[in-house]
Coordinates of C-alpha atoms in Angstrom, one line a residue:
Chain A
M1 CA 1.2 18.0 33.5
F2 CA 1.1 21.0 31.1
W3 CA 3.8 22.5 29.0
D4 CA 1.8 25.7 28.4
E5 CA -1.3 25.5 30.5
K6 CA -2.6 28.9 29.4
A7 CA -2.5 28.0 25.7
E8 CA -3.8 24.5 26.2
C9 CA -6.8 25.3 28.5
M10 CA -8.0 28.5 26.8
S11 CA -11.8 29.0 26.8
R12 CA -13.7 28.2 23.5
E13 CA -14.2 32.0 23.0
E14 CA -10.6 32.7 23.4
I15 CA -9.6 30.0 21.0
E16 CA -12.0 31.2 18.4
E17 CA -10.9 34.8 18.7
L18 CA -7.3 33.8 18.4
Q19 CA -8.0 31.5 15.5
L20 CA -9.9 34.2 13.5
R21 CA -7.1 36.7 14.1
K22 CA -4.4 34.2 12.9
L23 CA -6.5 33.0 10.0
Q24 CA -7.0 36.5 8.7
A25 CA -3.3 37.2 8.9
T26 CA -2.4 33.8 7.3
V27 CA -4.8 34.2 4.4
K28 CA -3.6 37.8 3.8
R29 CA 0.1 36.7 3.8
A30 CA -0.6 33.7 1.6
F31 CA -2.5 36.0 -0.9
D32 CA 0.2 38.6 -0.9
K33 CA 3.3 36.5 -0.9
V34 CA 2.4 33.2 -2.7
P35 CA 1.4 33.5 -6.4
F36 CA -0.3 30.1 -6.2
Y37 CA -2.9 31.4 -3.6
N38 CA -3.1 34.8 -5.3
K39 CA -4.1 33.1 -8.6
K40 CA -6.3 30.4 -7.0
Y41 CA -8.3 32.9 -4.8
T42 CA -8.6 35.4 -7.6
E43 CA -10.1 32.7 -9.8
C44 CA -12.6 31.8 -7.0
E45 CA -13.3 35.5 -6.4
V46 CA -12.5 35.2 -2.8
F47 CA -10.2 37.7 -1.1
P48 CA -8.5 38.1 2.3
E49 CA -11.1 40.8 3.4
D50 CA -13.9 38.2 2.9
I51 CA -12.7 36.4 6.0
E52 CA -14.7 38.2 8.6
T53 CA -15.6 35.2 10.8
L54 CA -14.1 31.7 11.3
K55 CA -17.0 30.3 9.3
D56 CA -15.8 32.3 6.3
I57 CA -13.0 29.9 5.9
E58 CA -15.5 27.8 4.0
K59 CA -15.4 30.3 1.2
L60 CA -11.8 29.3 0.5
P61 CA -11.1 26.5 -2.0
I62 CA -9.9 23.2 -0.6
L63 CA -6.4 22.1 -1.5
T64 CA -5.4 18.6 -2.6
K65 CA -2.1 16.9 -2.6
D66 CA -1.9 17.5 -6.3
D67 CA -2.1 21.3 -5.7
L68 CA 0.8 21.0 -3.4
R69 CA 2.7 18.8 -5.8
A70 CA 2.2 21.2 -8.7
S71 CA 4.1 23.7 -6.6
Y72 CA 7.1 21.4 -6.3
P73 CA 9.6 22.1 -4.9
F74 CA 9.4 25.6 -3.3
G75 CA 6.3 27.1 -5.0
L76 CA 4.3 27.4 -1.8
F77 CA 7.0 29.2 0.3
A78 CA 5.8 32.5 1.6
V79 CA 9.3 33.7 2.6
D80 CA 12.6 34.1 0.7
Q81 CA 14.5 30.9 0.4
K82 CA 17.2 32.4 2.6
D83 CA 14.8 32.4 5.5
I84 CA 14.0 28.7 5.2
V85 CA 16.3 26.8 7.5
E86 CA 15.1 23.3 7.0
V87 CA 13.2 21.3 4.5
H88 CA 11.5 17.9 4.8
S89 CA 9.6 16.0 2.2
S90 CA 7.1 13.2 1.7
S91 CA 8.5 10.0 0.1
G92 CA 7.1 11.0 -3.3
T93 CA 6.1 7.4 -4.1
T94 CA 3.2 8.5 -6.2
G95 CA 4.9 11.3 -8.2
K96 CA 6.7 14.4 -7.1
P97 CA 7.0 14.6 -3.4
V98 CA 5.6 17.4 -1.3
V99 CA 8.3 19.6 0.1
S100 CA 7.7 21.3 3.5
G101 CA 9.8 24.3 4.4
Y102 CA 10.4 25.7 7.8
T103 CA 11.7 29.0 9.1
K104 CA 13.5 29.2 12.5
K105 CA 10.2 30.3 14.1
D106 CA 8.4 27.4 12.4
L107 CA 10.9 24.9 13.8
D108 CA 10.4 26.5 17.3
I109 CA 6.6 26.1 17.0
W110 CA 7.1 22.5 15.9
A111 CA 9.3 21.9 19.0
E112 CA 6.8 23.6 21.2
L113 CA 3.9 21.5 20.0
I114 CA 5.8 18.2 20.5
A115 CA 6.9 19.5 23.9
R116 CA 3.2 19.8 24.8
G117 CA 2.6 16.3 23.7
L118 CA 5.5 14.9 25.7
K119 CA 4.2 16.6 28.8
M120 CA 0.8 15.1 28.0
M121 CA 2.5 11.7 28.1
G122 CA 3.9 12.6 31.6
L123 CA 7.5 13.2 30.5
D124 CA 9.9 15.9 31.6
E125 CA 13.5 16.9 31.7
N126 CA 14.4 13.8 33.8
D127 CA 13.4 11.4 30.9
I128 CA 15.5 9.5 28.4
I129 CA 13.7 9.3 25.1
Q130 CA 14.7 6.8 22.5
N131 CA 13.5 8.0 19.1
T132 CA 13.4 5.1 16.6
H133 CA 11.8 7.3 13.9
G134 CA 14.0 7.7 10.8
Y135 CA 16.2 10.8 10.8
G136 CA 16.2 12.3 7.4
M137 CA 13.6 13.9 5.0
F138 CA 10.9 12.0 6.9
T139 CA 9.4 14.5 9.4
G140 CA 9.1 11.9 12.2
G141 CA 12.7 11.8 13.3
F142 CA 13.6 15.5 13.6
G143 CA 10.1 16.6 14.7
V144 CA 10.3 14.5 17.8
H145 CA 13.9 15.3 18.3
Y146 CA 13.3 19.1 18.5
G147 CA 10.5 18.6 21.0
V148 CA 12.6 16.4 23.3
L149 CA 15.3 19.1 23.3
K150 CA 12.6 21.6 24.1
I151 CA 11.5 19.9 27.3
G152 CA 15.1 19.3 28.2
A153 CA 14.9 15.6 28.3
T154 CA 17.7 13.4 27.0
I155 CA 17.3 12.3 23.4
I156 CA 18.7 9.1 22.0
P157 CA 18.7 9.8 18.3
I158 CA 19.1 6.2 17.3
S159 CA 16.8 6.5 14.3
T160 CA 15.3 3.4 12.7
G161 CA 16.5 -0.2 12.4
Q162 CA 19.4 -1.9 14.1
T163 CA 16.9 -3.6 16.3
R164 CA 19.4 -5.5 18.5
R165 CA 21.3 -2.3 19.2
Q166 CA 18.0 -0.6 20.1
V167 CA 17.4 -3.3 22.6
E168 CA 20.9 -3.1 24.1
I169 CA 20.7 0.7 24.4
M170 CA 17.2 0.7 25.8
N171 CA 18.4 -1.7 28.5
D172 CA 21.8 -0.2 29.2
F173 CA 20.8 3.5 29.1
G174 CA 17.5 3.1 31.0
T175 CA 15.3 4.5 28.3
T176 CA 12.1 5.8 29.9
C177 CA 10.2 6.6 26.6
L178 CA 10.2 4.9 23.2
I179 CA 9.0 6.6 20.0
F180 CA 8.1 4.2 17.3
T181 CA 5.6 3.1 14.6
P182 CA 3.2 0.4 16.0
S183 CA 4.6 -2.4 13.8
Y184 CA 8.2 -1.6 14.5
G185 CA 7.4 -1.3 18.3
L186 CA 5.9 -4.8 18.3
H187 CA 8.8 -6.1 16.5
L188 CA 11.2 -4.4 18.9
G189 CA 9.4 -6.0 21.8
E190 CA 9.8 -9.5 20.3
V191 CA 13.5 -9.0 19.5
A192 CA 14.1 -7.8 23.0
R193 CA 12.6 -11.0 24.4
E194 CA 14.8 -13.0 22.0
E195 CA 17.8 -11.2 23.3
G196 CA 16.8 -12.0 26.9
V197 CA 15.7 -8.5 27.7
D198 CA 12.3 -8.2 29.3
P199 CA 10.9 -5.0 27.9
T200 CA 8.4 -4.7 30.8
K201 CA 11.3 -4.4 33.2
V202 CA 13.2 -1.7 31.4
G203 CA 11.3 1.0 33.3
L204 CA 9.5 2.6 30.5
K205 CA 7.1 5.4 31.5
A206 CA 5.5 6.1 28.2
I207 CA 5.5 5.2 24.5
G208 CA 4.7 7.6 21.7
F209 CA 3.6 5.9 18.5
G210 CA 2.4 7.1 15.1
S211 CA 2.6 7.3 11.3
E212 CA 0.7 4.0 10.8
P213 CA -2.9 3.0 11.2
Y214 CA -3.6 1.1 14.4
T215 CA -6.5 -0.3 16.4
E216 CA -7.2 -0.3 20.1
E217 CA -6.1 -3.9 20.1
I218 CA -2.7 -3.0 18.7
R219 CA -2.4 -0.3 21.4
Q220 CA -3.2 -2.9 24.1
R221 CA -0.6 -5.3 22.6
I222 CA 2.1 -2.5 22.7
Q223 CA 1.1 -1.6 26.3
E224 CA 1.3 -5.2 27.4
S225 CA 4.6 -5.8 25.6
F226 CA 6.3 -2.9 27.3
N227 CA 4.1 -2.4 30.4
A228 CA 3.8 1.3 29.7
P229 CA 0.9 3.5 28.4
A230 CA 1.1 4.2 24.7
Y231 CA 0.0 7.5 23.2
N232 CA -0.7 8.2 19.6
I233 CA 1.0 11.1 17.7
Y234 CA -0.6 12.4 14.5
G235 CA 0.9 14.6 11.9
L236 CA 1.6 15.0 8.2
T237 CA 4.5 16.5 6.2
E238 CA 2.2 18.9 4.4
I239 CA 1.1 20.7 7.5
M240 CA 4.1 20.3 9.8
G241 CA 4.9 16.7 10.7
P242 CA 4.2 14.9 13.9
G243 CA 2.6 17.0 16.7
V244 CA -0.4 18.3 14.8
G245 CA -2.4 16.1 17.2
M246 CA -1.2 14.3 20.4
E247 CA -2.9 12.1 22.9
C248 CA -3.1 12.9 26.5
C249 CA -3.3 10.6 29.6
A250 CA -7.1 10.2 29.0
Q251 CA -6.2 8.2 25.8
N252 CA -9.5 9.4 24.4
G253 CA -8.6 11.1 21.2
L254 CA -5.8 13.4 20.1
H255 CA -5.7 17.1 21.0
I256 CA -5.2 19.2 17.9
A257 CA -3.2 22.3 18.8
E258 CA -6.0 24.7 17.9
D259 CA -3.9 27.8 18.4
Y260 CA -1.8 26.6 15.4
F261 CA -4.2 24.6 13.3
Y262 CA -7.8 24.9 12.3
P263 CA -9.5 21.6 11.7
E264 CA -12.7 20.9 9.8
I265 CA -14.5 17.7 8.9
I266 CA -16.1 17.4 5.5
D267 CA -18.2 14.9 3.7
T268 CA -15.7 13.5 1.2
N269 CA -18.1 13.4 -1.7
T270 CA -20.0 16.6 -1.2
N271 CA -17.4 18.7 0.6
K272 CA -20.2 19.7 3.0
I273 CA -18.9 20.7 6.5
L274 CA -20.0 18.1 9.1
G275 CA -20.8 18.8 12.7
E276 CA -19.2 17.7 15.9
G277 CA -18.9 14.0 16.3
Q278 CA -19.7 13.2 12.7
K279 CA -17.2 11.1 10.8
G280 CA -15.6 12.6 7.6
E281 CA -12.5 13.8 6.0
L282 CA -10.1 15.9 8.1
I283 CA -9.2 19.3 6.6
L284 CA -6.3 21.2 8.2
T285 CA -5.2 24.8 8.0
N286 CA -1.9 26.3 9.3
L287 CA -2.9 29.3 11.4
E288 CA 0.7 30.4 12.1
R289 CA 3.4 29.2 9.7
E290 CA 5.9 31.5 8.1
G291 CA 7.6 29.3 5.7
M292 CA 4.7 27.5 4.0
P293 CA 1.2 28.3 5.1
V294 CA -1.1 25.6 3.9
I295 CA -4.8 26.5 3.9
R296 CA -7.6 24.0 3.9
F297 CA -5.6 20.9 3.0
R298 CA -7.5 17.6 2.4
T299 CA -5.7 15.1 4.6
K300 CA -7.7 12.1 3.2
D301 CA -7.8 10.9 6.8
I302 CA -11.2 9.9 8.1
T303 CA -12.0 10.9 11.7
A304 CA -14.4 12.9 13.9
L305 CA -13.9 15.9 16.2
H306 CA -15.1 16.4 19.8
Y307 CA -15.1 19.8 21.5
D308 CA -16.1 19.1 25.0
T309 CA -13.4 19.7 27.7
C310 CA -11.2 16.6 28.1
K311 CA -10.7 14.8 31.4
C312 CA -7.1 16.1 31.4
G313 CA -8.4 19.7 31.6
R314 CA -7.4 20.7 28.1
T315 CA -9.9 22.5 25.9
H316 CA -8.3 21.8 22.6
V317 CA -10.5 19.8 20.2
R318 CA -10.0 16.0 20.3
M319 CA -9.8 14.0 17.0
E320 CA -10.7 10.3 17.1
R321 CA -8.2 7.7 16.0
I322 CA -7.9 7.8 12.2
T323 CA -10.3 5.1 11.1
G324 CA -9.8 5.1 7.4
R325 CA -8.8 6.9 4.2
A326 CA -10.8 8.9 1.7
D327 CA -8.6 7.5 -1.0
D328 CA -7.2 4.1 -1.7
M329 CA -3.9 4.7 0.0
I330 CA -2.8 1.9 2.3
K331 CA 0.0 2.0 4.7
V332 CA 1.9 -1.3 4.7
K333 CA 5.0 -1.8 6.8
G334 CA 5.0 2.0 7.4
V335 CA 5.1 2.7 3.6
A336 CA 2.3 4.5 1.8
V337 CA 1.1 2.4 -1.1
F338 CA -1.3 3.6 -3.7
P339 CA -3.1 1.3 -6.2
S340 CA -2.0 3.7 -9.0
Q341 CA 1.6 2.5 -8.3
I342 CA 0.5 -1.1 -8.8
E343 CA -1.2 -0.1 -12.0
K344 CA 1.9 1.5 -13.3
A345 CA 3.9 -1.6 -12.6
L346 CA 1.3 -3.8 -14.4
L347 CA 1.4 -1.6 -17.5
K348 CA 5.0 -2.5 -17.9
V349 CA 4.3 -6.2 -18.3
S350 CA 1.2 -6.0 -20.4
D351 CA -0.1 -3.5 -23.0
V352 CA -3.6 -3.6 -21.6
E353 CA -3.9 -2.8 -18.0
P354 CA -4.9 -6.1 -16.3
H355 CA -7.6 -6.2 -13.6
Y356 CA -6.0 -6.6 -10.2
Q357 CA -6.8 -6.7 -6.6
I358 CA -4.6 -5.8 -3.6
I359 CA -5.1 -7.9 -0.5
V360 CA -3.3 -6.8 2.6
T361 CA -3.1 -9.1 5.6
R362 CA -1.2 -9.2 8.9
P363 CA -0.8 -12.8 9.7
D364 CA 1.0 -11.9 12.9
I365 CA 2.8 -8.6 13.4
L366 CA 4.1 -7.8 9.9
D367 CA 2.0 -6.8 6.9
E368 CA 1.9 -8.9 3.8
I369 CA 0.5 -7.9 0.4
E370 CA -0.8 -10.2 -2.2
V371 CA -1.6 -8.8 -5.7
K372 CA -4.0 -10.8 -7.7
V373 CA -3.7 -10.2 -11.4
E374 CA -6.1 -11.5 -14.0
A375 CA -4.1 -13.5 -16.6
S376 CA -4.6 -12.6 -20.2
Q377 CA -3.3 -13.9 -23.6
S378 CA -0.2 -11.8 -23.2
L379 CA 0.4 -13.0 -19.7
F380 CA -0.2 -16.7 -20.4
F381 CA 2.4 -19.2 -21.5
D382 CA 2.2 -22.9 -22.0
G383 CA 4.7 -23.7 -19.3
V384 CA 4.8 -23.6 -15.5
K385 CA 8.3 -22.2 -15.5
E386 CA 7.3 -19.3 -17.8
M387 CA 4.3 -18.6 -15.7
M388 CA 6.4 -18.4 -12.5
N389 CA 8.6 -16.0 -14.4
V390 CA 5.6 -13.8 -15.2
Q391 CA 4.6 -13.7 -11.6
N392 CA 8.2 -12.9 -10.5
K393 CA 8.5 -10.2 -13.2
I394 CA 5.3 -8.5 -12.0
A395 CA 6.5 -8.7 -8.4
D396 CA 9.9 -7.1 -9.5
Y397 CA 8.1 -4.2 -11.2
I398 CA 5.9 -3.6 -8.2
Q399 CA 8.8 -3.7 -5.9
N400 CA 10.5 -1.1 -8.1
E401 CA 7.5 1.1 -7.6
I402 CA 6.7 0.7 -4.0
G403 CA 9.8 -0.7 -2.5
I404 CA 8.2 -3.7 -0.9
R405 CA 8.1 -7.3 -2.2
V406 CA 4.6 -8.6 -2.7
K407 CA 3.2 -11.9 -3.6
V408 CA 1.8 -12.0 -7.1
T409 CA -0.9 -14.5 -8.0
L410 CA -2.3 -14.9 -11.5
V411 CA -6.0 -15.6 -11.5
E412 CA -8.5 -16.3 -14.3
P413 CA -10.0 -13.5 -16.4
K414 CA -13.2 -11.9 -15.0
S415 CA -12.7 -13.6 -11.7
L416 CA -12.0 -10.4 -9.8
P417 CA -14.9 -8.1 -8.8
R418 CA -15.8 -5.4 -11.3
A419 CA -17.0 -1.9 -10.4
T420 CA -20.7 -1.8 -9.9
K421 CA -20.9 1.8 -9.1
G422 CA -18.0 4.1 -9.8
K423 CA -14.7 2.7 -8.7
A424 CA -13.8 -1.0 -8.5
K425 CA -12.7 -2.2 -5.1
R426 CA -9.1 -2.5 -5.6
V427 CA -7.9 -2.9 -2.1
I428 CA -9.0 -5.5 0.4
D429 CA -7.5 -4.7 3.8
K430 CA -8.0 -7.7 6.0
R431 CA -5.9 -6.3 8.9
N432 CA -9.0 -5.0 10.6
L433 CA -7.3 -1.7 11.4
H434 CA -10.5 0.4 11.1
Chain B
M1 CA 2.2 -33.0 -38.9
K2 CA 2.1 -30.9 -35.8
I3 CA -0.8 -31.3 -33.5
K4 CA -2.6 -28.3 -32.2
Q5 CA -3.0 -28.6 -28.5
L6 CA -5.2 -26.4 -26.3
S7 CA -3.3 -24.9 -23.4
I8 CA -5.8 -23.5 -20.9
F9 CA -5.1 -21.4 -17.8
I10 CA -7.0 -22.7 -14.8
E11 CA -7.0 -21.3 -11.3
N12 CA -6.4 -23.8 -8.7
Q13 CA -9.9 -23.5 -7.3
P14 CA -12.6 -26.1 -6.8
G15 CA -14.8 -26.6 -9.9
R16 CA -12.6 -24.8 -12.4
L17 CA -11.4 -27.9 -14.3
Y18 CA -14.9 -29.2 -14.3
K19 CA -16.2 -26.0 -15.8
A20 CA -13.7 -26.0 -18.7
L21 CA -14.4 -29.6 -19.5
E22 CA -18.2 -29.2 -19.2
I23 CA -18.2 -26.4 -21.7
L24 CA -16.4 -28.5 -24.2
A25 CA -18.7 -31.5 -23.6
Q26 CA -21.8 -29.3 -24.2
E27 CA -20.4 -28.3 -27.6
D28 CA -19.5 -31.9 -28.6
V29 CA -15.8 -31.3 -28.5
N30 CA -14.2 -34.7 -27.8
I31 CA -11.0 -35.0 -25.8
R32 CA -8.4 -37.4 -27.1
A33 CA -5.7 -36.8 -24.4
L34 CA -5.3 -34.7 -21.4
S35 CA -2.7 -33.6 -19.0
L36 CA -2.6 -31.1 -16.1
A37 CA 0.4 -29.2 -14.8
D38 CA -0.5 -27.8 -11.5
T39 CA 1.0 -25.4 -8.9
S40 CA -0.5 -24.3 -5.6
E41 CA -2.2 -21.3 -7.3
F42 CA -2.8 -22.2 -10.9
A43 CA -2.7 -25.0 -13.4
I44 CA -2.2 -25.4 -17.1
L45 CA -4.6 -27.8 -18.7
R46 CA -3.4 -29.3 -21.9
L47 CA -5.9 -31.0 -24.2
V48 CA -5.8 -32.7 -27.6
V49 CA -9.3 -32.6 -28.9
N50 CA -11.0 -33.5 -32.2
S51 CA -11.5 -29.9 -33.2
P52 CA -8.9 -27.6 -31.7
E53 CA -10.2 -24.3 -33.3
K54 CA -13.7 -24.9 -32.2
G55 CA -12.5 -25.8 -28.7
M56 CA -10.5 -22.7 -28.4
E57 CA -13.4 -20.5 -29.7
I58 CA -15.9 -21.8 -27.1
L59 CA -13.5 -21.7 -24.2
E60 CA -12.5 -18.1 -25.1
K61 CA -16.2 -17.3 -25.3
N62 CA -16.5 -18.5 -21.7
N63 CA -13.6 -16.3 -20.6
F64 CA -10.9 -18.9 -20.4
I65 CA -7.4 -18.0 -21.6
V66 CA -6.4 -20.5 -24.3
K67 CA -3.4 -20.8 -26.5
L68 CA -3.0 -23.2 -29.4
T69 CA 0.4 -24.9 -28.9
D70 CA 2.1 -27.1 -31.5
I71 CA 3.1 -30.5 -30.2
I72 CA 4.1 -33.8 -31.9
G73 CA 2.6 -37.2 -31.6
V74 CA 4.7 -40.3 -32.1
E75 CA 3.6 -43.9 -32.2
L76 CA 4.9 -46.3 -29.6
D77 CA 4.7 -50.0 -29.1
D78 CA 2.2 -50.5 -26.3
T79 CA 4.6 -52.8 -24.5
P80 CA 7.1 -52.5 -21.7
G81 CA 10.1 -50.4 -22.9
G82 CA 8.1 -48.7 -25.7
L83 CA 8.4 -45.3 -24.1
T84 CA 12.0 -45.5 -22.9
K85 CA 13.1 -46.4 -26.4
V86 CA 11.9 -43.0 -27.7
L87 CA 13.1 -41.1 -24.7
K88 CA 16.6 -42.6 -25.1
I89 CA 16.8 -41.3 -28.7
L90 CA 15.8 -37.8 -27.5
N91 CA 18.2 -38.0 -24.6
D92 CA 21.1 -39.2 -26.8
E93 CA 20.4 -36.4 -29.3
N94 CA 20.2 -33.7 -26.6
I95 CA 16.6 -32.7 -27.2
D96 CA 15.3 -30.5 -24.4
L97 CA 11.9 -31.8 -23.7
E98 CA 9.4 -29.4 -22.1
Y99 CA 6.7 -31.9 -21.3
L100 CA 5.1 -35.1 -22.5
Y101 CA 2.0 -37.2 -22.0
A102 CA 0.8 -40.4 -23.6
F103 CA -2.4 -42.2 -24.3
T104 CA -3.5 -45.5 -25.7
H105 CA -6.6 -46.2 -27.9
D106 CA -8.4 -49.2 -29.1
Q107 CA -7.7 -49.1 -32.8
T108 CA -4.2 -50.6 -32.8
S109 CA -1.8 -52.1 -30.3
K110 CA 0.1 -48.9 -30.4
A111 CA 0.2 -46.0 -27.9
I112 CA 0.6 -42.3 -28.8
L113 CA 3.2 -40.2 -27.1
L114 CA 2.7 -36.4 -27.2
L115 CA 5.8 -34.3 -27.0
H116 CA 6.7 -30.7 -26.7
A117 CA 10.2 -29.3 -26.9
N118 CA 11.9 -25.9 -27.2
D119 CA 12.8 -26.7 -30.8
L120 CA 10.0 -28.8 -32.3
D121 CA 11.5 -28.9 -35.8
E122 CA 14.8 -30.2 -34.6
M123 CA 12.9 -32.9 -32.6
I124 CA 11.1 -33.9 -35.7
N125 CA 14.3 -34.3 -37.6
V126 CA 15.8 -36.4 -34.9
L127 CA 12.8 -38.7 -34.6
D128 CA 12.6 -39.0 -38.4
S129 CA 16.2 -40.0 -38.8
N130 CA 15.8 -42.6 -36.0
N131 CA 12.8 -44.0 -37.8
V132 CA 10.2 -43.1 -35.1
K133 CA 6.8 -42.9 -36.7
I134 CA 5.2 -39.4 -36.2
V135 CA 1.5 -39.6 -36.3
P136 CA -0.2 -37.0 -38.5
A137 CA -2.4 -34.5 -36.7
D138 CA -5.6 -35.5 -38.5
V139 CA -5.1 -39.1 -37.4
V140 CA -4.9 -38.1 -33.8
Y141 CA -7.9 -35.7 -34.0
N142 CA -10.0 -38.4 -35.6
L143 CA -9.1 -41.5 -33.6

């Protein structure tokens, strides 16, 4: 099933021709309307007229999250604020959040791309879609919402949480599609069984899941738990939100909507462009976005691209499941955690930054974090009670920073591994997600 | 009068206690008394040794975290009821004890009780006025 067969099955030549035209227009608009790009491109001595082929995009500087943050809140907008009809934002846990602005047309494109994905999942106007993504500044809730309206299906905008109510509604309303994060989905399945509702009997046709790392094993567990195929949805606030990439019935990678985004894969260390099938960091460019064109954004997500035509008939490039991060970010319980936040918390309890290590485990379904901290003179007291207090105090500070309770363990000095080359290994992710 | 005790942070891992004690043995630091407060993840090893400063120095050189903590030693009759007699006094006078441990030695028929409290000076006063004999630090180090 296609939402827009013509767009989704264009030949490679047609795609590239369209991309070049849109890229040239986007770079020109960005250069003319956004002082940030004007300054940056002028400094790099690259100008809109230098983009003569798609390959010329490589002349443009790569943007980082810090570049976007420096433009907080509205510095990257390419239209008057009056033309922005909606804003979303990242959680801002590591500093200023990144704000994403949308014009009416941008929202329509967003809806269009989600609609394509819902069709890929085999859904249409007859379906009842229960969206457990949070409604608010998080792009997940509204992005999916607009797409469901677009295909004319019924949306249940229940948002996140209230798990027992989710179960009741799913059962009573006859939900045919659930949208969730993998960990919440597994939890929802368990609660349903506790409540005496068999999730395999609800009549689900499909599941859309995203915004968390997952493995094929987790996908299998979700599919078994609900007896429905589960499709990954990829997106990020900076570029649009969910819908940048969506999985089709082949379940063999996510189709990136190439008429709206230009993906590249680079070697994280050298920034060298890598070829088809090679693993590296995904770089994304908005090819058609009025409100906030983002050009060559480092996503930090590690994946590979495949250009052969998919079994489903679509020609749009497929990206592999995200298998890692180019930075230390870890997603725990759906929350992005950076080691720098842990460092910040540790500096509050001790003058000298203690050595630490973050260990993430998933004993069953839910993630757990343990932070090992090397004890020091200032963190050591001659009393068990005081030592317990130190551990609790550190856990409090960390919770303040990241919003999650972690287990803090004090360990002996020099017992944690030191950096041999470059950065120390601060994060041990034992969840086997990659 | 106050005894300098070594308080050492030890991870609750196989071999860590041995490592700390081995280092002291190699440098001829002799242990007079020992106690260990342990939790599932870490322990605090408390030692009275013949030469506290030297002990601290070599442990720190070997990356242990060590603090010198003041404690008091009192002399007890090494007979049934010897310990409870002292504890009753502290209890009656509302002294908040943090921890204690005791050891005997072969020079007298007395035992030595090592005490730590929130307010050490107050405890000394209480013990003094109840005629409990406080053992000078030097004596304990050199037993």
